[in-house]
PDB file of C-alpha atoms and ligand atoms in Angstrom:
ATOM      1  CA  MET A1041      13.294   5.344  12.031  1.00 93.00           C
ATOM      2  CA  LYS A1042      14.294   3.201   9.130  1.00 98.00           C
ATOM      3  CA  TYR A1043      13.190   3.900   5.592  1.00 98.00           C
ATOM      4  CA  VAL A1044      13.096   1.385   2.767  1.00 98.00           C
ATOM      5  CA  TRP A1045      12.211   2.337  -0.787  1.00 98.00           C
ATOM      6  CA  GLY A1046      11.593   0.883  -4.209  1.00 98.00           C
ATOM      7  CA  THR A1047      11.559   2.817  -7.458  1.00 98.00           C
ATOM      8  CA  GLY A1048      10.416   2.260 -11.004  1.00 97.00           C
ATOM      9  CA  THR A1049      10.138   4.190 -14.254  1.00 98.00           C
ATOM     10  CA  ASP A1050       8.678   3.229 -17.604  1.00 98.00           C
ATOM     11  CA  ALA A1051       8.091   5.043 -20.910  1.00 97.00           C
ATOM     12  CA  GLY A1052       4.561   3.600 -21.122  1.00 97.00           C
ATOM     13  CA  ARG A1053       2.689   2.191 -24.097  1.00 96.00           C
ATOM     14  CA  VAL A1054       2.593   5.222 -26.406  1.00 95.00           C
ATOM     15  CA  ARG A1055       5.709   7.329 -26.074  1.00 94.00           C
ATOM     16  CA  ASP A1056       9.034   6.139 -27.411  1.00 91.00           C
ATOM     17  CA  HIS A1057      11.121   7.984 -24.857  1.00 93.00           C
ATOM     18  CA  ASN A1058      10.998   8.648 -21.159  1.00 96.00           C
ATOM     19  CA  GLU A1059      11.091  12.303 -20.082  1.00 97.00           C
ATOM     20  CA  ASP A1060      10.778  11.488 -16.383  1.00 98.00           C
ATOM     21  CA  SER A1061      13.792  11.329 -14.068  1.00 98.00           C
ATOM     22  CA  LEU A1062      14.162  10.143 -10.504  1.00 98.00           C
ATOM     23  CA  PHE A1063      16.615   9.864  -7.644  1.00 98.00           C
ATOM     24  CA  PRO A1064      17.761   7.449  -6.460  1.00 97.00           C
ATOM     25  CA  THR A1065      17.280   5.116  -9.418  1.00 96.00           C
ATOM     26  CA  THR A1066      17.619   1.959  -7.368  1.00 96.00           C
ATOM     27  CA  SER A1067      15.891   0.578  -4.312  1.00 97.00           C
ATOM     28  CA  GLY A1068      17.572   0.910  -0.930  1.00 98.00           C
ATOM     29  CA  ASN A1069      17.232   1.738   2.722  1.00 98.00           C
ATOM     30  CA  SER A1070      18.474   4.347   5.171  1.00 97.00           C
ATOM     31  CA  GLU A1071      17.912   5.609   8.695  1.00 97.00           C
ATOM     32  CA  GLY A1072      17.893   9.122   7.253  1.00 95.00           C
ATOM     33  CA  PRO A1073      18.553  11.757   6.348  1.00 96.00           C
ATOM     34  CA  VAL A1074      17.967  10.684   2.770  1.00 97.00           C
ATOM     35  CA  ILE A1075      16.495  12.503  -0.219  1.00 98.00           C
ATOM     36  CA  LEU A1076      14.299  11.037  -2.948  1.00 98.00           C
ATOM     37  CA  MET A1077      12.588  12.756  -5.863  1.00 98.00           C
ATOM     38  CA  VAL A1078      10.702  12.458  -9.142  1.00 98.00           C
ATOM     39  CA  ALA A1079      10.758  14.973 -12.023  1.00 98.00           C
ATOM     40  CA  ASP A1080       8.633  15.056 -15.182  1.00 98.00           C
ATOM     41  CA  GLY A1081      10.207  16.988 -18.034  1.00 97.00           C
ATOM     42  CA  MET A1082       8.526  18.740 -20.951  1.00 94.00           C
ATOM     43  CA  GLY A1083       9.744  20.415 -24.111  1.00 86.00           C
ATOM     44  CA  GLY A1084      10.338  19.733 -27.789  1.00 78.00           C
ATOM     45  CA  ALA A1085      12.589  16.956 -29.155  1.00 77.00           C
ATOM     46  CA  VAL A1086      14.833  15.747 -26.323  1.00 82.00           C
ATOM     47  CA  ALA A1087      14.398  18.900 -24.217  1.00 92.00           C
ATOM     48  CA  GLY A1088      11.989  17.277 -21.749  1.00 93.00           C
ATOM     49  CA  GLU A1089      14.465  14.541 -20.933  1.00 95.00           C
ATOM     50  CA  VAL A1090      17.253  17.092 -20.598  1.00 96.00           C
ATOM     51  CA  ALA A1091      15.193  19.268 -18.248  1.00 97.00           C
ATOM     52  CA  SER A1092      14.214  16.524 -15.805  1.00 98.00           C
ATOM     53  CA  LYS A1093      17.702  15.006 -15.851  1.00 98.00           C
ATOM     54  CA  LEU A1094      19.439  18.337 -15.201  1.00 98.00           C
ATOM     55  CA  ALA A1095      16.953  19.164 -12.456  1.00 98.00           C
ATOM     56  CA  VAL A1096      17.486  15.857 -10.654  1.00 98.00           C
ATOM     57  CA  GLU A1097      21.270  16.125 -11.010  1.00 98.00           C
ATOM     58  CA  ALA A1098      21.269  19.628  -9.509  1.00 98.00           C
ATOM     59  CA  ALA A1099      18.846  18.752  -6.709  1.00 98.00           C
ATOM     60  CA  SER A1100      20.789  15.645  -5.693  1.00 98.00           C
ATOM     61  CA  ILE A1101      24.246  17.271  -5.448  1.00 97.00           C
ATOM     62  CA  ASP A1102      25.766  16.414  -2.055  1.00 95.00           C
ATOM     63  CA  ALA A1103      22.758  14.172  -1.425  1.00 94.00           C
ATOM     64  CA  ASP A1104      24.018  13.251   2.040  1.00 92.00           C
ATOM     65  CA  ASP A1105      24.324  16.887   3.160  1.00 94.00           C
ATOM     66  CA  SER A1106      21.287  17.349   5.408  1.00 91.00           C
ATOM     67  CA  ASP A1107      22.062  21.052   5.837  1.00 93.00           C
ATOM     68  CA  ILE A1108      20.735  21.689   2.321  1.00 97.00           C
ATOM     69  CA  GLU A1109      16.990  22.271   2.707  1.00 98.00           C
ATOM     70  CA  PRO A1110      14.681  20.570   0.198  1.00 98.00           C
ATOM     71  CA  ILE A1111      13.386  23.959  -0.982  1.00 98.00           C
ATOM     72  CA  ALA A1112      16.989  25.009  -1.736  1.00 98.00           C
ATOM     73  CA  ARG A1113      17.516  21.808  -3.708  1.00 98.00           C
ATOM     74  CA  VAL A1114      14.457  22.490  -5.872  1.00 98.00           C
ATOM     75  CA  ALA A1115      15.586  26.115  -6.304  1.00 98.00           C
ATOM     76  CA  SER A1116      18.978  24.937  -7.544  1.00 98.00           C
ATOM     77  CA  ALA A1117      17.217  22.572  -9.952  1.00 98.00           C
ATOM     78  CA  ASN A1118      15.273  25.542 -11.308  1.00 98.00           C
ATOM     79  CA  GLU A1119      18.482  27.519 -11.803  1.00 98.00           C
ATOM     80  CA  ALA A1120      20.228  24.589 -13.519  1.00 98.00           C
ATOM     81  CA  VAL A1121      17.453  24.224 -16.093  1.00 97.00           C
ATOM     82  CA  ILE A1122      17.301  27.986 -16.748  1.00 97.00           C
ATOM     83  CA  GLU A1123      21.089  28.066 -17.095  1.00 97.00           C
ATOM     84  CA  ALA A1124      21.053  25.255 -19.674  1.00 96.00           C
ATOM     85  CA  THR A1125      18.384  27.059 -21.694  1.00 94.00           C
ATOM     86  CA  ILE A1126      20.518  30.206 -21.795  1.00 94.00           C
ATOM     87  CA  THR A1127      23.592  28.213 -22.840  1.00 95.00           C
ATOM     88  CA  ASP A1128      21.740  26.261 -25.543  1.00 94.00           C
ATOM     89  CA  PRO A1129      18.815  28.221 -27.069  1.00 90.00           C
ATOM     90  CA  THR A1130      17.570  25.073 -28.874  1.00 91.00           C
ATOM     91  CA  LEU A1131      16.399  23.937 -25.443  1.00 93.00           C
ATOM     92  CA  ALA A1132      14.346  27.104 -24.869  1.00 90.00           C
ATOM     93  CA  GLY A1133      10.945  26.450 -23.364  1.00 91.00           C
ATOM     94  CA  MET A1134      11.891  23.203 -21.668  1.00 95.00           C
ATOM     95  CA  GLY A1135      10.739  22.720 -18.116  1.00 96.00           C
ATOM     96  CA  THR A1136      10.173  20.112 -15.466  1.00 97.00           C
ATOM     97  CA  THR A1137       8.146  19.312 -12.399  1.00 98.00           C
ATOM     98  CA  MET A1138       9.840  18.183  -9.208  1.00 98.00           C
ATOM     99  CA  THR A1139       8.523  16.505  -6.073  1.00 98.00           C
ATOM    100  CA  LEU A1140      11.277  15.934  -3.520  1.00 98.00           C
ATOM    101  CA  VAL A1141      11.281  14.562   0.022  1.00 98.00           C
ATOM    102  CA  ARG A1142      13.940  14.457   2.717  1.00 98.00           C
ATOM    103  CA  LEU A1143      13.324  11.700   5.274  1.00 98.00           C
ATOM    104  CA  ASN A1144      14.894  12.526   8.620  1.00 97.00           C
ATOM    105  CA  PRO A1145      16.133  10.224  11.424  1.00 97.00           C
ATOM    106  CA  ASP A1146      13.489  11.672  13.802  1.00 97.00           C
ATOM    107  CA  GLY A1147      10.586  10.492  11.650  1.00 97.00           C
ATOM    108  CA  THR A1148       9.788  13.798  10.000  1.00 98.00           C
ATOM    109  CA  ALA A1149       9.628  14.246   6.249  1.00 98.00           C
ATOM    110  CA  ASP A1150      10.315  17.581   4.525  1.00 98.00           C
ATOM    111  CA  PHE A1151       8.817  18.051   1.085  1.00 98.00           C
ATOM    112  CA  ALA A1152       9.441  20.578  -1.678  1.00 98.00           C
ATOM    113  CA  HIS A1153       7.307  20.580  -4.802  1.00 98.00           C
ATOM    114  CA  VAL A1154       6.543  22.332  -8.094  1.00 98.00           C
ATOM    115  CA  GLY A1155       4.215  21.097 -10.845  1.00 97.00           C
ATOM    116  CA  ASP A1156       1.788  18.187 -11.145  1.00 96.00           C
ATOM    117  CA  SER A1157       3.868  15.271  -9.943  1.00 98.00           C
ATOM    118  CA  ARG A1158       2.474  14.236  -6.558  1.00 98.00           C
ATOM    119  CA  ALA A1159       3.302  12.917  -3.113  1.00 98.00           C
ATOM    120  CA  TYR A1160       0.763  10.674  -1.361  1.00 98.00           C
ATOM    121  CA  ILE A1161       0.809   9.168   2.113  1.00 98.00           C
ATOM    122  CA  LEU A1162      -0.913   5.956   3.143  1.00 98.00           C
ATOM    123  CA  THR A1163      -1.546   5.810   6.893  1.00 98.00           C
ATOM    124  CA  GLU A1164      -3.816   3.674   9.070  1.00 96.00           C
ATOM    125  CA  GLY A1165      -6.526   6.198   8.266  1.00 96.00           C
ATOM    126  CA  GLY A1166      -6.214   5.773   4.512  1.00 98.00           C
ATOM    127  CA  MET A1167      -4.467   7.510   1.637  1.00 98.00           C
ATOM    128  CA  ARG A1168      -4.289  11.238   1.029  1.00 98.00           C
ATOM    129  CA  VAL A1169      -2.444  13.473  -1.389  1.00 98.00           C
ATOM    130  CA  LEU A1170       0.096  15.770   0.254  1.00 98.00           C
ATOM    131  CA  THR A1171       0.935  18.025  -2.685  1.00 98.00           C
ATOM    132  CA  THR A1172      -1.107  20.577  -4.587  1.00 96.00           C
ATOM    133  CA  ASP A1173      -1.171  20.263  -8.379  1.00 95.00           C
ATOM    134  CA  HIS A1174       0.126  23.441  -9.964  1.00 96.00           C
ATOM    135  CA  THR A1175      -2.281  23.190 -12.872  1.00 94.00           C
ATOM    136  CA  LEU A1176      -4.784  25.577 -14.382  1.00 92.00           C
ATOM    137  CA  ILE A1177      -7.477  22.961 -13.795  1.00 92.00           C
ATOM    138  CA  HIS A1178      -6.713  22.636 -10.096  1.00 91.00           C
ATOM    139  CA  GLU A1179      -6.939  26.410  -9.727  1.00 90.00           C
ATOM    140  CA  LEU A1180     -10.279  26.486 -11.576  1.00 91.00           C
ATOM    141  CA  VAL A1181     -11.618  23.765  -9.253  1.00 91.00           C
ATOM    142  CA  GLU A1182     -10.357  25.693  -6.195  1.00 91.00           C
ATOM    143  CA  LEU A1183     -12.090  28.823  -7.498  1.00 92.00           C
ATOM    144  CA  GLY A1184     -15.306  26.839  -8.015  1.00 93.00           C
ATOM    145  CA  LYS A1185     -15.318  27.568 -11.758  1.00 93.00           C
ATOM    146  CA  ILE A1186     -15.493  23.889 -12.672  1.00 91.00           C
ATOM    147  CA  THR A1187     -16.303  20.713 -10.738  1.00 92.00           C
ATOM    148  CA  PRO A1188     -13.708  18.011  -9.945  1.00 88.00           C
ATOM    149  CA  LYS A1189     -15.710  15.738 -12.276  1.00 89.00           C
ATOM    150  CA  GLU A1190     -15.415  18.229 -15.146  1.00 89.00           C
ATOM    151  CA  ALA A1191     -11.680  18.526 -14.435  1.00 87.00           C
ATOM    152  CA  GLU A1192     -11.112  14.808 -15.084  1.00 81.00           C
ATOM    153  CA  ASN A1193     -11.560  15.034 -18.838  1.00 80.00           C
ATOM    154  CA  HIS A1194     -10.849  18.711 -19.353  1.00 84.00           C
ATOM    155  CA  PRO A1195      -8.752  19.322 -22.504  1.00 83.00           C
ATOM    156  CA  HIS A1196      -6.396  21.630 -20.601  1.00 82.00           C
ATOM    157  CA  ARG A1197      -5.908  19.365 -17.586  1.00 81.00           C
ATOM    158  CA  HIS A1198      -2.155  19.075 -18.179  1.00 81.00           C
ATOM    159  CA  MET A1199      -1.538  22.828 -18.402  1.00 90.00           C
ATOM    160  CA  LEU A1200       0.883  23.746 -15.631  1.00 94.00           C
ATOM    161  CA  THR A1201       0.813  27.053 -13.768  1.00 94.00           C
ATOM    162  CA  ARG A1202       4.191  26.446 -12.160  1.00 96.00           C
ATOM    163  CA  VAL A1203       7.168  24.652 -13.666  1.00 96.00           C
ATOM    164  CA  LEU A1204      10.924  24.641 -13.117  1.00 97.00           C
ATOM    165  CA  GLY A1205      13.190  26.107 -15.784  1.00 96.00           C
ATOM    166  CA  ILE A1206      11.294  29.152 -16.976  1.00 93.00           C
ATOM    167  CA  GLY A1207      12.040  31.832 -14.386  1.00 94.00           C
ATOM    168  CA  PRO A1208      11.749  32.669 -10.702  1.00 94.00           C
ATOM    169  CA  ILE A1209       9.238  30.309  -9.118  1.00 95.00           C
ATOM    170  CA  ALA A1210       7.330  29.823  -5.881  1.00 97.00           C
ATOM    171  CA  ILE A1211       8.211  26.420  -4.416  1.00 98.00           C
ATOM    172  CA  ASP A1212       5.767  24.677  -2.073  1.00 98.00           C
ATOM    173  CA  ALA A1213       7.458  23.361   1.071  1.00 98.00           C
ATOM    174  CA  PHE A1214       5.910  21.495   4.015  1.00 98.00           C
ATOM    175  CA  SER A1215       6.742  18.899   6.629  1.00 98.00           C
ATOM    176  CA  VAL A1216       4.897  15.774   7.761  1.00 98.00           C
ATOM    177  CA  GLU A1217       5.311  13.676  10.931  1.00 98.00           C
ATOM    178  CA  LEU A1218       5.587  10.031   9.979  1.00 98.00           C
ATOM    179  CA  LEU A1219       4.544   6.965  11.961  1.00 98.00           C
ATOM    180  CA  VAL A1220       5.870   3.439  11.714  1.00 98.00           C
ATOM    181  CA  GLY A1221       3.785   1.660   9.080  1.00 98.00           C
ATOM    182  CA  ASP A1222       3.208   4.740   6.938  1.00 98.00           C
ATOM    183  CA  ARG A1223       3.904   4.455   3.231  1.00 98.00           C
ATOM    184  CA  ILE A1224       4.800   7.382   0.956  1.00 98.00           C
ATOM    185  CA  LEU A1225       4.398   7.509  -2.817  1.00 98.00           C
ATOM    186  CA  LEU A1226       6.100  10.024  -5.101  1.00 98.00           C
ATOM    187  CA  THR A1227       4.765   9.804  -8.637  1.00 98.00           C
ATOM    188  CA  SER A1228       4.707  11.532 -12.017  1.00 98.00           C
ATOM    189  CA  ASP A1229       1.330  12.222 -13.626  1.00 96.00           C
ATOM    190  CA  GLY A1230       1.673   9.185 -15.890  1.00 96.00           C
ATOM    191  CA  LEU A1231       0.197   7.212 -12.989  1.00 98.00           C
ATOM    192  CA  THR A1232      -2.305   9.720 -11.643  1.00 96.00           C
ATOM    193  CA  THR A1233      -3.909  10.604 -14.991  1.00 93.00           C
ATOM    194  CA  MET A1234      -4.369   6.916 -15.883  1.00 94.00           C
ATOM    195  CA  VAL A1235      -5.287   5.370 -12.515  1.00 96.00           C
ATOM    196  CA  ALA A1236      -7.946   6.552 -10.054  1.00 96.00           C
ATOM    197  CA  ASP A1237      -6.845   7.373  -6.512  1.00 96.00           C
ATOM    198  CA  PHE A1238      -8.899   4.544  -4.996  1.00 97.00           C
ATOM    199  CA  ILE A1239      -7.040   2.017  -7.146  1.00 98.00           C
ATOM    200  CA  ILE A1240      -3.672   3.571  -6.267  1.00 98.00           C
ATOM    201  CA  GLU A1241      -4.694   3.203  -2.613  1.00 98.00           C
ATOM    202  CA  GLN A1242      -5.669  -0.462  -3.111  1.00 98.00           C
ATOM    203  CA  ILE A1243      -2.276  -1.216  -4.650  1.00 98.00           C
ATOM    204  CA  LEU A1244      -0.384   0.660  -1.925  1.00 98.00           C
ATOM    205  CA  ASP A1245      -2.439  -1.111   0.734  1.00 98.00           C
ATOM    206  CA  ALA A1246      -2.134  -4.641  -0.719  1.00 98.00           C
ATOM    207  CA  GLY A1247       0.582  -5.650   1.732  1.00 96.00           C
ATOM    208  CA  GLU A1248       3.322  -6.099  -0.869  1.00 98.00           C
ATOM    209  CA  GLY A1249       6.874  -4.808  -0.480  1.00 98.00           C
ATOM    210  CA  VAL A1250       8.076  -1.531  -1.931  1.00 98.00           C
ATOM    211  CA  GLU A1251       9.527  -2.988  -5.133  1.00 98.00           C
ATOM    212  CA  PRO A1252       6.598  -5.145  -6.249  1.00 98.00           C
ATOM    213  CA  THR A1253       4.294  -2.280  -5.288  1.00 98.00           C
ATOM    214  CA  SER A1254       6.255   0.129  -7.516  1.00 98.00           C
ATOM    215  CA  TRP A1255       5.933  -2.194 -10.488  1.00 98.00           C
ATOM    216  CA  ALA A1256       2.284  -2.966  -9.759  1.00 98.00           C
ATOM    217  CA  LEU A1257       1.551   0.783  -9.978  1.00 98.00           C
ATOM    218  CA  ILE A1258       3.417   1.090 -13.292  1.00 98.00           C
ATOM    219  CA  GLU A1259       1.700  -2.013 -14.690  1.00 98.00           C
ATOM    220  CA  GLN A1260      -1.665  -0.560 -13.714  1.00 98.00           C
ATOM    221  CA  ALA A1261      -0.878   2.713 -15.555  1.00 98.00           C
ATOM    222  CA  ASN A1262       0.157   0.743 -18.645  1.00 98.00           C
ATOM    223  CA  ALA A1263      -2.882  -1.520 -18.435  1.00 98.00           C
ATOM    224  CA  ALA A1264      -5.048   1.609 -18.433  1.00 97.00           C
ATOM    225  CA  GLY A1265      -3.414   2.814 -21.644  1.00 96.00           C
ATOM    226  CA  GLY A1266       0.032   3.977 -20.561  1.00 96.00           C
ATOM    227  CA  VAL A1267      -0.219   7.190 -22.585  1.00 95.00           C
ATOM    228  CA  ASP A1268       2.515   8.923 -20.583  1.00 95.00           C
ATOM    229  CA  ASN A1269       5.778   8.007 -18.874  1.00 97.00           C
ATOM    230  CA  THR A1270       5.231   6.730 -15.337  1.00 98.00           C
ATOM    231  CA  THR A1271       7.730   7.065 -12.514  1.00 98.00           C
ATOM    232  CA  VAL A1272       7.151   6.044  -8.910  1.00 98.00           C
ATOM    233  CA  VAL A1273       9.027   5.951  -5.634  1.00 98.00           C
ATOM    234  CA  VAL A1274       7.390   3.918  -2.834  1.00 98.00           C
ATOM    235  CA  ILE A1275       8.788   4.382   0.683  1.00 98.00           C
ATOM    236  CA  ASP A1276       7.984   2.391   3.821  1.00 98.00           C
ATOM    237  CA  VAL A1277       8.525   3.819   7.291  1.00 98.00           C
ATOM    238  CA  LEU A1278       9.869   1.099   9.580  1.00 97.00           C
ATOM    239  CA  ALA A1279      10.747   1.093  13.278  1.00 90.00           C
TER     240      ALA A1279
HETATM  241 MG1   MG B2530       4.008  13.198 -17.343  1.00 56.80          MG
END
């Protein structure tokens, strides 16, 4: 398999700084193994930026070493953020999401994930979300306490139940078999809270390359208000 990716990140229309981080920061291609990730930091002052940056740095150490499992990379990101908080108490309470994928030469993709950033896959059959949001709202919907419609505008829809940097954490890990023609999207919630899934699917399915598609997604989030930072990684699976 050959993988080609485009990436983009933007502070949006409201915030004056960007607390998202990603890896790699530039477009490229590889036959695998290769790792890619997005992280969405949170915390007072500059702490959110610090958290996502530290997490991505830790998770991307020895990026070419395919013996490091994605779940271990996210675990080391968690430890790095906790460590920084202990060293500098002014950063206390900072945290970050992380959605990471390792694309392998055999056409499999291994994901590890914590928080409300997401991974989507567009196949011949359409687009579906691969990750579970670790949010209070998602859990309430799962429990049948509120409807998906009520969740859309719920005041607590950004409240995370799992985040890196606070303490020991359960990390979701799963693998997907890819086919030539599939397209993967990793994204922070700046896109998914502003743009409906069916529009994200239309943009992914518009037949454009990975780079223009990345920027089309970011432009759509900004056109819808751009209230949060938006970061995307779009990956095509080629023969
Ligand atoms: Mg965000």
